[in-house]
Amino acid sequence: MTSSSIAVRELPLFPLPEVVLFPGRPLPLHIFEFRYRMMMNTILEYDRRFGVLMIDPTSGEIANIGCCAEIIHFERLPDDRMKVLTLGQQRFRVLEYVREKPYRVGLVEWIDDKPTQESLQGKADEVKTLLTDVVTLSAKLTDQKIELPENLPTTPMELSYWVASNLYGVAVEQQVLLEMQDTAERLQREADILVTTRGNLAARTALKDAFN
């Protein structure tokens, strides 16, 4: 499937509370609602793809921009429940809902980051350095061994998706990052978040050291 701002298609949609999927990132799911069991059985016979959209925890509204998920492994359980492992593919924008029952199906268009001639490697390296600092401080604060994975993404865009997907408990902020179509802007926002996090962790670590 080729990303295109022009190409549109119908896509089964799976709204999830406070869950934001990013391209290239895994998402395990336990499927138990009847309508979504129907959806999974249908797409397993087709192209194994559906769209994940975040439900805002405050307003209850369903986001208009989400990420396509592809089922890469599934296991059927008793009562026709299912465990599935999906992987994020292209991002999309919902143009309209084709139907809402038994599950939502939308007409969507693919979206991607705008191309740029600017080198983003310097910004990506800055984000990696901040990540290392945050992990080091977190390990010291919790007295646990915490390390960044060795296979951290190398391209700026993939790194920006990886960082965004690993921000926990801030689904609304993750949705903002998902909707951005500028890799440099996304990396800068993540750098700002990591600088704030590093400062908070450093202060807590210093306080812990003072009482030990």
Short mmCIF file of C-alpha atoms in Angstrom, two decimals:
data_model
loop_
_atom_site.label_atom_id
_atom_site.label_comp_id
_atom_site.label_asym_id
_atom_site.label_seq_id
_atom_site.Cartn_x
_atom_site.Cartn_y
_atom_site.Cartn_z
CA MET A 1 0.00 0.00 0.00
CA THR A 2 1.47 3.33 -1.03
CA SER A 3 1.01 6.46 1.06
CA SER A 4 -0.64 9.23 -0.90
CA SER A 5 -2.41 12.46 -0.05
CA ILE A 6 -4.72 11.84 -3.04
CA ALA A 7 -5.59 8.13 -2.74
CA VAL A 8 -8.61 7.36 -0.60
CA ARG A 9 -10.16 4.09 0.54
CA GLU A 10 -12.74 2.70 2.90
CA LEU A 11 -11.23 1.48 6.17
CA PRO A 12 -12.81 -0.32 9.15
CA LEU A 13 -12.23 1.83 12.24
CA PHE A 14 -11.48 0.85 15.84
CA PRO A 15 -11.78 3.79 18.30
CA LEU A 16 -9.89 3.15 21.54
CA PRO A 17 -9.83 5.20 24.76
CA GLU A 18 -6.48 7.00 25.22
CA VAL A 19 -4.65 4.81 22.68
CA VAL A 20 -2.60 6.45 19.93
CA LEU A 21 -0.87 4.20 17.41
CA PHE A 22 2.17 5.38 15.43
CA PRO A 23 3.69 4.07 12.18
CA GLY A 24 6.12 1.22 12.76
CA ARG A 25 5.02 0.66 16.36
CA PRO A 26 3.36 -2.54 17.70
CA LEU A 27 -0.07 -2.60 19.33
CA PRO A 28 -1.38 -5.80 21.00
CA LEU A 29 -5.15 -6.02 21.38
CA HIS A 30 -7.63 -8.33 23.12
CA ILE A 31 -10.79 -8.46 21.00
CA PHE A 32 -13.92 -9.41 22.93
CA GLU A 33 -16.79 -7.11 21.84
CA PHE A 34 -19.04 -8.85 19.31
CA ARG A 35 -18.88 -6.04 16.73
CA TYR A 36 -15.09 -6.02 16.76
CA ARG A 37 -14.94 -9.80 16.58
CA MET A 38 -17.02 -9.42 13.43
CA MET A 39 -14.64 -6.77 12.15
CA MET A 40 -11.53 -8.87 12.78
CA ASN A 41 -13.03 -11.93 11.11
CA THR A 42 -13.88 -9.80 8.07
CA ILE A 43 -10.50 -8.10 7.67
CA LEU A 44 -8.61 -11.36 8.22
CA GLU A 45 -10.22 -12.52 4.97
CA TYR A 46 -9.21 -9.29 3.23
CA ASP A 47 -6.00 -7.30 3.81
CA ARG A 48 -5.72 -7.50 7.63
CA ARG A 49 -5.85 -3.71 7.98
CA PHE A 50 -8.03 -1.39 10.06
CA GLY A 51 -7.73 2.10 11.48
CA VAL A 52 -7.05 2.99 15.11
CA LEU A 53 -8.51 6.27 16.38
CA MET A 54 -8.10 7.72 19.86
CA ILE A 55 -11.14 8.52 22.00
CA ASP A 56 -10.43 11.70 23.96
CA PRO A 57 -10.56 10.86 27.70
CA THR A 58 -12.14 14.20 28.60
CA SER A 59 -14.59 14.98 25.80
CA GLY A 60 -15.29 11.44 24.61
CA GLU A 61 -14.82 12.62 21.04
CA ILE A 62 -13.19 10.36 18.45
CA ALA A 63 -10.09 11.79 16.78
CA ASN A 64 -10.23 12.60 13.09
CA ILE A 65 -6.65 11.48 12.42
CA GLY A 66 -5.39 8.00 13.23
CA CYS A 67 -3.02 5.26 12.14
CA CYS A 68 -3.68 2.16 10.06
CA ALA A 69 -2.91 -1.10 11.87
CA GLU A 70 -2.01 -4.36 10.16
CA ILE A 71 -2.57 -7.68 11.92
CA ILE A 72 0.71 -9.58 11.91
CA HIS A 73 -0.30 -12.36 14.32
CA PHE A 74 -3.54 -13.55 15.88
CA GLU A 75 -4.73 -16.23 18.27
CA ARG A 76 -8.32 -17.37 18.66
CA LEU A 77 -9.53 -17.85 22.23
CA PRO A 78 -12.67 -19.49 23.69
CA ASP A 79 -16.00 -17.76 22.94
CA ASP A 80 -14.54 -16.43 19.67
CA ARG A 81 -12.43 -13.87 21.54
CA MET A 82 -9.14 -13.10 19.93
CA LYS A 83 -5.66 -11.83 20.74
CA VAL A 84 -4.07 -9.90 17.91
CA LEU A 85 -0.70 -8.25 17.45
CA THR A 86 -0.77 -5.33 15.06
CA LEU A 87 1.84 -3.02 13.58
CA GLY A 88 1.26 0.63 12.74
CA GLN A 89 1.34 1.52 9.06
CA GLN A 90 0.30 4.81 7.40
CA ARG A 91 -1.47 7.67 9.11
CA PHE A 92 -4.85 8.72 7.76
CA ARG A 93 -7.52 11.40 8.01
CA VAL A 94 -11.21 10.45 8.16
CA LEU A 95 -13.07 12.26 5.40
CA GLU A 96 -16.48 10.84 6.27
CA TYR A 97 -18.13 7.86 7.92
CA VAL A 98 -19.56 5.41 5.41
CA ARG A 99 -21.41 3.50 8.13
CA GLU A 100 -21.40 3.16 11.91
CA LYS A 101 -23.00 -0.27 12.47
CA PRO A 102 -22.12 -2.99 13.28
CA TYR A 103 -18.76 -1.14 13.41
CA ARG A 104 -17.50 2.13 12.00
CA VAL A 105 -16.19 2.27 8.45
CA GLY A 106 -14.71 5.49 7.17
CA LEU A 107 -13.59 6.95 3.88
CA VAL A 108 -10.00 7.97 4.64
CA GLU A 109 -7.09 9.68 2.92
CA TRP A 110 -3.46 8.86 3.71
CA ILE A 111 -1.25 11.59 5.17
CA ASP A 112 2.51 11.80 5.61
CA ASP A 113 5.16 14.25 6.75
CA LYS A 114 6.02 17.01 4.33
CA PRO A 115 9.28 16.41 2.45
CA THR A 116 12.20 18.62 3.45
CA GLN A 117 15.68 19.35 2.12
CA GLU A 118 16.84 20.26 5.63
CA SER A 119 19.01 17.74 7.46
CA LEU A 120 17.25 16.65 10.63
CA GLN A 121 20.03 14.41 11.94
CA GLY A 122 21.27 17.05 14.37
CA LYS A 123 17.83 17.41 15.93
CA ALA A 124 17.45 13.62 16.05
CA ASP A 125 20.83 13.31 17.81
CA GLU A 126 19.72 15.94 20.34
CA VAL A 127 16.58 13.96 21.08
CA LYS A 128 18.65 10.77 21.53
CA THR A 129 20.94 12.56 23.99
CA LEU A 130 17.96 13.83 25.97
CA LEU A 131 16.47 10.32 25.95
CA THR A 132 19.72 8.92 27.36
CA ASP A 133 19.74 11.55 30.11
CA VAL A 134 16.12 10.81 31.05
CA VAL A 135 16.73 7.05 31.14
CA THR A 136 19.90 7.48 33.24
CA LEU A 137 18.13 9.70 35.76
CA SER A 138 15.09 7.40 35.89
CA ALA A 139 17.35 4.42 36.63
CA LYS A 140 19.11 6.32 39.40
CA LEU A 141 15.87 7.54 40.93
CA THR A 142 14.20 4.11 40.96
CA ASP A 143 17.33 2.04 41.66
CA GLN A 144 16.51 -0.10 38.63
CA LYS A 145 18.41 -1.04 35.51
CA ILE A 146 16.79 0.89 32.68
CA GLU A 147 18.36 1.09 29.24
CA LEU A 148 17.40 2.30 25.81
CA PRO A 149 16.95 -0.49 23.26
CA GLU A 150 19.91 -1.16 21.01
CA ASN A 151 17.73 -1.11 17.90
CA LEU A 152 16.56 2.47 18.38
CA PRO A 153 15.31 3.86 15.01
CA THR A 154 18.01 5.62 13.01
CA THR A 155 16.02 7.93 10.72
CA PRO A 156 14.66 11.19 12.21
CA MET A 157 11.05 10.42 11.23
CA GLU A 158 11.08 6.88 12.64
CA LEU A 159 12.78 8.13 15.81
CA SER A 160 10.10 10.79 16.23
CA TYR A 161 7.40 8.11 16.03
CA TRP A 162 9.28 5.88 18.51
CA VAL A 163 9.63 8.67 21.06
CA ALA A 164 6.00 9.70 20.68
CA SER A 165 4.77 6.12 21.15
CA ASN A 166 6.78 5.78 24.37
CA LEU A 167 5.29 8.81 26.12
CA TYR A 168 3.07 7.23 28.76
CA GLY A 169 -0.10 8.65 30.25
CA VAL A 170 -0.31 11.61 27.87
CA ALA A 171 -2.60 10.41 25.08
CA VAL A 172 -3.75 13.92 24.17
CA GLU A 173 -0.13 15.00 23.69
CA GLN A 174 0.53 11.86 21.65
CA GLN A 175 -2.42 12.73 19.42
CA VAL A 176 -0.93 16.18 18.79
CA LEU A 177 2.36 14.54 17.77
CA LEU A 178 0.54 12.06 15.51
CA GLU A 179 -1.27 14.86 13.69
CA MET A 180 1.90 16.86 12.99
CA GLN A 181 3.07 16.62 9.37
CA ASP A 182 6.50 18.15 9.97
CA THR A 183 9.22 15.83 11.30
CA ALA A 184 11.36 18.73 12.56
CA GLU A 185 8.39 20.20 14.44
CA ARG A 186 7.60 16.82 16.01
CA LEU A 187 11.21 16.28 17.10
CA GLN A 188 11.37 19.79 18.57
CA ARG A 189 8.20 19.26 20.59
CA GLU A 190 9.60 15.96 21.86
CA ALA A 191 12.88 17.66 22.77
CA ASP A 192 10.93 20.25 24.77
CA ILE A 193 9.03 17.48 26.60
CA LEU A 194 12.27 15.61 27.35
CA VAL A 195 14.02 18.76 28.61
CA THR A 196 11.16 19.34 31.06
CA THR A 197 11.18 15.68 32.11
CA ARG A 198 14.95 15.72 32.58
CA GLY A 199 14.71 18.80 34.78
CA ASN A 200 12.03 17.23 36.96
CA LEU A 201 13.98 13.98 37.30
CA ALA A 202 17.21 15.82 38.10
CA ALA A 203 15.48 17.76 40.88
CA ARG A 204 13.96 14.60 42.36
CA THR A 205 17.29 12.77 42.12
CA ALA A 206 19.09 15.62 43.88
CA LEU A 207 16.45 15.55 46.64
CA LYS A 208 16.86 11.80 47.01
CA ASP A 209 20.67 12.15 47.25
CA ALA A 210 20.30 14.86 49.88
CA PHE A 211 18.32 12.55 52.16
CA ASN A 212 20.58 9.51 51.67
#
